[in-house]
Amino acid sequence: MKNIKWNVLAIHAVLLSYTALALFPTLLMLLNSLKSREAIFGSPLALPTPQTFDLSGYQTVFSSARFDLYFLNSVLVTTGSLSLILLVSSGAAWALARYEFKGSTLLGLYLSLGIMVPIRLGTISLLKLMVSLNLTNTLWALILVYTAGGIPLAVFILTQFFKQVPRELEDAAKMDGASEYQIFWLLLPLVRPALGTVAVFNMIPIWNDLWFPLILAPSEKSKTVILGAQIFLGQFINDWNAVLAALTLAIMPIMILYIIFSKQLIRGLTQGAVK
Amino acid sequence: MPKKFPFHILVFTAPAVLLYSVFMIYPLFDSLRLSLFAQGLDFKPVFVGLENYHKLLTDERLAPTLWNAVQNNAVFFVIHMVLQNPIGLGLAVLLNGKIRGSSLYRSLIFIPTVLSVVLVGLSWRMILSPIWGIAEGALGVFGLQSWYQPWLGLENSALLTVSLMSVWQNVGIPMMLFLAALVRIPEELLEAARVDGASFWTIFWRIQFPLILPVVGIVTVLTFVGNFNAFDLVYASQGALAGPDFSTDLLGTFFYRTFFGFQLQSGNPYLGASIAGVMLLIILGGLLFYLFTFVRRVEQVEY
Amino acid sequence: MKKAATVAFLLATGAILGGLALSQDKTKISIESWRNDDLKIWQTQIIPAFNKKFPNIEVVFAPSAPTEYNAALDAKLQAGSAGDLITCRPFDKSLELFAKKQLDALDGLKGMSNFSSVAKSAWQTDDGKSTFCLPMASVIHGFIYNKKIFTELKLSVPKTEAEMFSLLEKIKSNGKYAPLVMGTKDQWESATMGYQNIGPNHWGGEAGRLGLIKGTAKYNTGGFLKAFESLGKWKTYLPKGYQAIAYPDAQNLFSLGKGAIYPAGSWDISTFRAAKMDIGAFKAPAPAGSKKCYISDHTDIGIGLNAASPNKDAAKTFLEWMSSDEFASIYSNALPGFFSLNSKAKVKLTDPVAQEFVSWRGQCESTIRSGYQILSRGTPNNENDLWAASAAVLNGTKTAKQAADEVQKGLDSWYKPAK
């Protein structure tokens, strides 16, 4: 009995220390964003006290940068990309899983190529493409790129799941005279876990991406939260109050998204992985 | 009955295939094509065949920079393989045991992974900064104050430090993947082994590890591709110059700098495209290696 | 998920419509710059002054971090999203933008005649026929010191190089303060406030620089080498952990009163004024036996018109205002340390430290930074190499001779002095 107790304590100790290590930097930023400049440098590890409490950093952030606009852009880009990925990928996965047609294996292979090849390597041409399509500095440039990048894995996962939908359901619907599209729409909810997986797999990387907003859409009206934070940080780099406030503000949406979606996120990762 | 042209297949597959081909496959191939050109007179492109690649591999200045970046990427990868994945595995094993609050631990430990790299880079840069003194103070708690160095500014330690920052951030992913795999191992298998008197280590090495081998493979591949693509963290904490003295320069930052230029040096998209070509080759090479060696071996492990 | 998307969509449409409604009457122009330190001043002093005369033109000053400026600007120019007005680096870099047709020629601009040919030379084609940026200001290099610390440690301003090193030694042995406050992480300060600051005294100002261009002088011999050697001596006087100290960190450190002397460009004056410091300045002391003294007086900043700007008329209005007396006065006093290049404007400087910097023009000969003209047109870029070399010398990872040899080798690999 005693041995088990010690083991359990040891395990808790390890997990607790690692958790502290994981949370420490974020907490540090958050706490110091509420302190005055002297307190930030003088006693960095102290909690803000009534004397040292100072919101000047937040004031600077709100008066100098349009974080509300950046947030909106991030939301639009992320939800837009996710919707498009799910829509087009489920269609293609459905076709690959349910229909036997010439070239379906080849098509499947072609679409899976993209799983391992990083889309960033095509950046130079993507930029030229967007310039010629007049889409630079629009959210569409980002949505199209993220969708294209998300399709391979989405098709792969969804195909596996569609293959498992029982034929009887499909046959029953056919006998009722449903068209192919209606059957698809009817049976789509059956792969909801997979849809969730795909959504969740893509949500965080799309939200957090710096590269494509930096290169394809760096203008003020199309900045995402992360790009806005990066640029703001570059502009105010010697104003630590503002920098810490901006960091905290940029972390908030992600944290909230995470808290809402953590169950699905984790479920999605664990299901999607073991394929 | 004559077969109708299966329009519906087209409708289902066309959007995805179109988007994917136009915005992913085409740019990739076009970038590779760009790498075969160089800037001619009047800023118009001129076909030069493999000269850009030749330059990359042999030019007095470019070749050392390229090999430096490749070497740094390799070191980056090794550090991740040695730290990130074993730690992730270890945490997964701990969380797999029946511990109270394991789902809370799991959620909290995963938090760094959902943070943006920009925030991670800057936060750690501030923590390690000599003018804030946090890192120094933390070491001081253990009496190790003299160990403090401005690690991000020293050639010998900058790459290691940035790698550790990356490990810190990304441990969550292997942790989750391994946990998912461990959870699927039937409890009866482990019970039986315990009843037979097997120790914790025996159970781990003889039963659990072989059964999660496929996931070890997936994690390795993901780490490889992710590491050789890395850019954001170095950019956020060291800038595009990847200092000090290019000691944190990865293929990603080399690519960015060549393409966009830096300081007073102008960008060269053609040379940049050839660096992207090299990156592609390396990643594909790694993938093929994985497919031909690892996957074969894994298939030998039966459930 | 779907509901959230719909709400977001409605919000977005509302925002766009609202934005459109608001921006009906005003033209909006934006300015690219590396002067992120000046953001507040543009927002609170310069732009409001402009708007008093031209209320229908909204101006946005949108700087990027100095280390990222050129790359970020290139990215934006390629994507077609750069601002209407572009702050110009002097000489080769901006010449290239003009050659790529990314900047418009400004010869017809009213007010261009207010600037001397020396001022314009930094932003002209080699034949002097086209000017592509409006000169704004020059900056002077020297050392800013914390008066309180000097009084406390009973120090006096050094007049020779030897005096300066013994001064640094004295501060170091006292132990309370960092003698020199500078870091090497961003690299450019090592070259700009280090090498180019003390260098002109060693290589004889313009004579030395022109020698590099003619091919008669080299970085790894004579005055240019001596400057590297002298720079290397700084390393023991830099703050602890200086290798990881970036430019804003050094500014923070100095303004928190933790260091005595800050190797400066005159633009730093406004940063430390904003921090309410009591500061003084002295020029780079000359080595023993020098008959003349030299200062780095660099035509630093100009402003050009983005050839692809959709708001050229509004932008040109702003440019013309920038060639006026009013702008020259506001700018030079709001940003002490940027000395207006407008030779026709009568500017009275109010800041005593700015006056101190400017007074050196009367005592010493001026020269611009060695790598900016002609020598930065090729690959590798001489200016970039100087950054890396200076940082390496200060970090102690290369000796002065090694660093200088590498710089010269890089230059020799493409530069053939016109015979």
PDB file of C-alpha atoms in Angstrom, chain A residues 91-216:
ATOM      1  CA  GLY A  91     -17.737  16.152 -51.026  1.00  0.00           C
ATOM      2  CA  ALA A  92     -14.523  14.785 -52.419  1.00  0.00           C
ATOM      3  CA  ALA A  93     -14.162  12.229 -49.635  1.00  0.00           C
ATOM      4  CA  TRP A  94     -17.710  11.049 -50.209  1.00  0.00           C
ATOM      5  CA  ALA A  95     -17.014  10.498 -53.896  1.00  0.00           C
ATOM      6  CA  LEU A  96     -13.784   8.669 -53.205  1.00  0.00           C
ATOM      7  CA  ALA A  97     -15.314   6.445 -50.558  1.00  0.00           C
ATOM      8  CA  ARG A  98     -18.666   5.575 -52.084  1.00  0.00           C
ATOM      9  CA  TYR A  99     -18.133   5.504 -55.816  1.00  0.00           C
ATOM     10  CA  GLU A 100     -15.907   3.289 -57.829  1.00  0.00           C
ATOM     11  CA  PHE A 101     -14.680   5.201 -60.807  1.00  0.00           C
ATOM     12  CA  LYS A 102     -11.693   5.129 -63.027  1.00  0.00           C
ATOM     13  CA  GLY A 103      -8.895   7.013 -61.460  1.00  0.00           C
ATOM     14  CA  SER A 104     -10.365   7.152 -57.989  1.00  0.00           C
ATOM     15  CA  THR A 105      -7.224   5.618 -56.501  1.00  0.00           C
ATOM     16  CA  LEU A 106      -5.066   8.023 -58.432  1.00  0.00           C
ATOM     17  CA  LEU A 107      -7.186  10.936 -57.350  1.00  0.00           C
ATOM     18  CA  GLY A 108      -6.993   9.809 -53.771  1.00  0.00           C
ATOM     19  CA  LEU A 109      -3.245   9.619 -53.997  1.00  0.00           C
ATOM     20  CA  TYR A 110      -3.011  12.990 -55.677  1.00  0.00           C
ATOM     21  CA  LEU A 111      -5.024  14.632 -52.956  1.00  0.00           C
ATOM     22  CA  SER A 112      -2.992  12.965 -50.222  1.00  0.00           C
ATOM     23  CA  LEU A 113       0.273  14.296 -51.632  1.00  0.00           C
ATOM     24  CA  GLY A 114      -0.359  17.537 -49.882  1.00  0.00           C
ATOM     25  CA  ILE A 115      -0.454  16.024 -46.420  1.00  0.00           C
ATOM     26  CA  MET A 116       3.262  15.985 -46.084  1.00  0.00           C
ATOM     27  CA  VAL A 117       4.351  18.704 -48.453  1.00  0.00           C
ATOM     28  CA  PRO A 118       4.413  22.091 -46.780  1.00  0.00           C
ATOM     29  CA  ILE A 119       2.387  24.673 -48.662  1.00  0.00           C
ATOM     30  CA  ARG A 120       4.789  27.433 -47.623  1.00  0.00           C
ATOM     31  CA  LEU A 121       7.338  26.299 -50.158  1.00  0.00           C
ATOM     32  CA  GLY A 122       5.088  27.643 -52.878  1.00  0.00           C
ATOM     33  CA  THR A 123       4.887  31.059 -51.258  1.00  0.00           C
ATOM     34  CA  ILE A 124       6.641  33.021 -53.965  1.00  0.00           C
ATOM     35  CA  SER A 125       4.269  31.767 -56.629  1.00  0.00           C
ATOM     36  CA  LEU A 126       1.301  32.134 -54.319  1.00  0.00           C
ATOM     37  CA  LEU A 127       2.180  35.781 -53.889  1.00  0.00           C
ATOM     38  CA  LYS A 128       2.454  36.249 -57.646  1.00  0.00           C
ATOM     39  CA  LEU A 129      -0.841  34.434 -58.116  1.00  0.00           C
ATOM     40  CA  MET A 130      -2.584  36.617 -55.588  1.00  0.00           C
ATOM     41  CA  VAL A 131      -1.130  39.749 -57.128  1.00  0.00           C
ATOM     42  CA  SER A 132      -2.389  38.740 -60.548  1.00  0.00           C
ATOM     43  CA  LEU A 133      -5.811  37.869 -59.140  1.00  0.00           C
ATOM     44  CA  ASN A 134      -5.835  41.185 -57.306  1.00  0.00           C
ATOM     45  CA  LEU A 135      -6.413  39.379 -54.048  1.00  0.00           C
ATOM     46  CA  THR A 136      -3.501  40.619 -52.015  1.00  0.00           C
ATOM     47  CA  ASN A 137      -4.458  42.233 -48.748  1.00  0.00           C
ATOM     48  CA  THR A 138      -7.838  40.599 -48.796  1.00  0.00           C
ATOM     49  CA  LEU A 139      -9.062  37.965 -46.408  1.00  0.00           C
ATOM     50  CA  TRP A 140      -9.911  35.821 -49.423  1.00  0.00           C
ATOM     51  CA  ALA A 141      -6.246  35.322 -50.189  1.00  0.00           C
ATOM     52  CA  LEU A 142      -5.824  33.777 -46.769  1.00  0.00           C
ATOM     53  CA  ILE A 143      -9.023  31.746 -46.895  1.00  0.00           C
ATOM     54  CA  LEU A 144      -8.135  30.212 -50.258  1.00  0.00           C
ATOM     55  CA  VAL A 145      -4.620  29.322 -49.164  1.00  0.00           C
ATOM     56  CA  TYR A 146      -5.666  27.802 -45.857  1.00  0.00           C
ATOM     57  CA  THR A 147      -8.443  25.849 -47.547  1.00  0.00           C
ATOM     58  CA  ALA A 148      -6.072  24.422 -50.116  1.00  0.00           C
ATOM     59  CA  GLY A 149      -3.669  23.490 -47.346  1.00  0.00           C
ATOM     60  CA  GLY A 150      -6.345  21.829 -45.268  1.00  0.00           C
ATOM     61  CA  ILE A 151      -7.940  19.757 -48.024  1.00  0.00           C
ATOM     62  CA  PRO A 152      -5.435  16.840 -48.193  1.00  0.00           C
ATOM     63  CA  LEU A 153      -5.648  15.752 -44.585  1.00  0.00           C
ATOM     64  CA  ALA A 154      -9.375  16.453 -44.432  1.00  0.00           C
ATOM     65  CA  VAL A 155     -10.081  14.309 -47.479  1.00  0.00           C
ATOM     66  CA  PHE A 156      -7.900  11.551 -46.075  1.00  0.00           C
ATOM     67  CA  ILE A 157      -9.642  11.459 -42.700  1.00  0.00           C
ATOM     68  CA  LEU A 158     -13.154  11.880 -44.070  1.00  0.00           C
ATOM     69  CA  THR A 159     -12.658   9.157 -46.678  1.00  0.00           C
ATOM     70  CA  GLN A 160     -11.821   6.664 -43.929  1.00  0.00           C
ATOM     71  CA  PHE A 161     -14.924   7.624 -42.013  1.00  0.00           C
ATOM     72  CA  PHE A 162     -17.231   7.590 -45.025  1.00  0.00           C
ATOM     73  CA  LYS A 163     -16.022   4.117 -45.902  1.00  0.00           C
ATOM     74  CA  GLN A 164     -17.441   2.939 -42.611  1.00  0.00           C
ATOM     75  CA  VAL A 165     -20.962   4.204 -43.189  1.00  0.00           C
ATOM     76  CA  PRO A 166     -23.137   1.128 -43.781  1.00  0.00           C
ATOM     77  CA  ARG A 167     -24.272   0.537 -47.352  1.00  0.00           C
ATOM     78  CA  GLU A 168     -27.805  -0.258 -46.224  1.00  0.00           C
ATOM     79  CA  LEU A 169     -28.466   3.335 -45.323  1.00  0.00           C
ATOM     80  CA  GLU A 170     -27.426   4.436 -48.752  1.00  0.00           C
ATOM     81  CA  ASP A 171     -29.482   1.769 -50.473  1.00  0.00           C
ATOM     82  CA  ALA A 172     -32.524   2.626 -48.393  1.00  0.00           C
ATOM     83  CA  ALA A 173     -32.270   6.258 -49.361  1.00  0.00           C
ATOM     84  CA  LYS A 174     -31.828   5.327 -53.040  1.00  0.00           C
ATOM     85  CA  MET A 175     -34.983   3.259 -52.916  1.00  0.00           C
ATOM     86  CA  ASP A 176     -36.802   6.266 -51.570  1.00  0.00           C
ATOM     87  CA  GLY A 177     -35.768   8.042 -54.749  1.00  0.00           C
ATOM     88  CA  ALA A 178     -33.181  10.369 -53.279  1.00  0.00           C
ATOM     89  CA  SER A 179     -30.642  11.934 -55.641  1.00  0.00           C
ATOM     90  CA  GLU A 180     -26.947  11.476 -55.081  1.00  0.00           C
ATOM     91  CA  TYR A 181     -26.665  14.907 -53.535  1.00  0.00           C
ATOM     92  CA  GLN A 182     -29.534  14.300 -51.183  1.00  0.00           C
ATOM     93  CA  ILE A 183     -28.011  11.017 -50.044  1.00  0.00           C
ATOM     94  CA  PHE A 184     -24.736  12.771 -49.360  1.00  0.00           C
ATOM     95  CA  TRP A 185     -26.430  15.481 -47.347  1.00  0.00           C
ATOM     96  CA  LEU A 186     -28.443  12.907 -45.450  1.00  0.00           C
ATOM     97  CA  LEU A 187     -25.485  10.790 -44.447  1.00  0.00           C
ATOM     98  CA  LEU A 188     -23.066  13.646 -43.748  1.00  0.00           C
ATOM     99  CA  PRO A 189     -24.064  13.983 -40.083  1.00  0.00           C
ATOM    100  CA  LEU A 190     -22.952  10.398 -39.543  1.00  0.00           C
ATOM    101  CA  VAL A 191     -19.356  11.475 -39.839  1.00  0.00           C
ATOM    102  CA  ARG A 192     -19.747  14.353 -37.460  1.00  0.00           C
ATOM    103  CA  PRO A 193     -16.874  13.214 -35.224  1.00  0.00           C
ATOM    104  CA  ALA A 194     -14.567  13.308 -38.223  1.00  0.00           C
ATOM    105  CA  LEU A 195     -15.811  16.746 -39.226  1.00  0.00           C
ATOM    106  CA  GLY A 196     -15.108  17.885 -35.711  1.00  0.00           C
ATOM    107  CA  THR A 197     -11.644  16.389 -35.870  1.00  0.00           C
ATOM    108  CA  VAL A 198     -10.842  18.173 -39.096  1.00  0.00           C
ATOM    109  CA  ALA A 199     -12.221  21.477 -37.864  1.00  0.00           C
ATOM    110  CA  VAL A 200     -10.268  21.298 -34.706  1.00  0.00           C
ATOM    111  CA  PHE A 201      -7.042  20.142 -36.385  1.00  0.00           C
ATOM    112  CA  ASN A 202      -7.085  23.250 -38.536  1.00  0.00           C
ATOM    113  CA  MET A 203      -8.574  25.865 -36.251  1.00  0.00           C
ATOM    114  CA  ILE A 204      -5.572  26.605 -34.066  1.00  0.00           C
ATOM    115  CA  PRO A 205      -2.889  26.616 -36.808  1.00  0.00           C
ATOM    116  CA  ILE A 206      -5.009  28.882 -39.016  1.00  0.00           C
ATOM    117  CA  TRP A 207      -5.725  31.293 -36.195  1.00  0.00           C
ATOM    118  CA  ASN A 208      -2.097  31.340 -35.098  1.00  0.00           C
ATOM    119  CA  ASP A 209      -0.497  31.588 -38.516  1.00  0.00           C
ATOM    120  CA  LEU A 210       1.932  34.434 -38.990  1.00  0.00           C
ATOM    121  CA  TRP A 211       3.497  33.573 -42.348  1.00  0.00           C
ATOM    122  CA  PHE A 212       0.658  34.014 -44.822  1.00  0.00           C
ATOM    123  CA  PRO A 213      -0.883  37.115 -43.256  1.00  0.00           C
ATOM    124  CA  LEU A 214       2.634  38.578 -43.211  1.00  0.00           C
ATOM    125  CA  ILE A 215       3.263  37.899 -46.853  1.00  0.00           C
ATOM    126  CA  LEU A 216      -0.130  37.941 -48.536  1.00  0.00           C
TER     127      LEU A 216
END
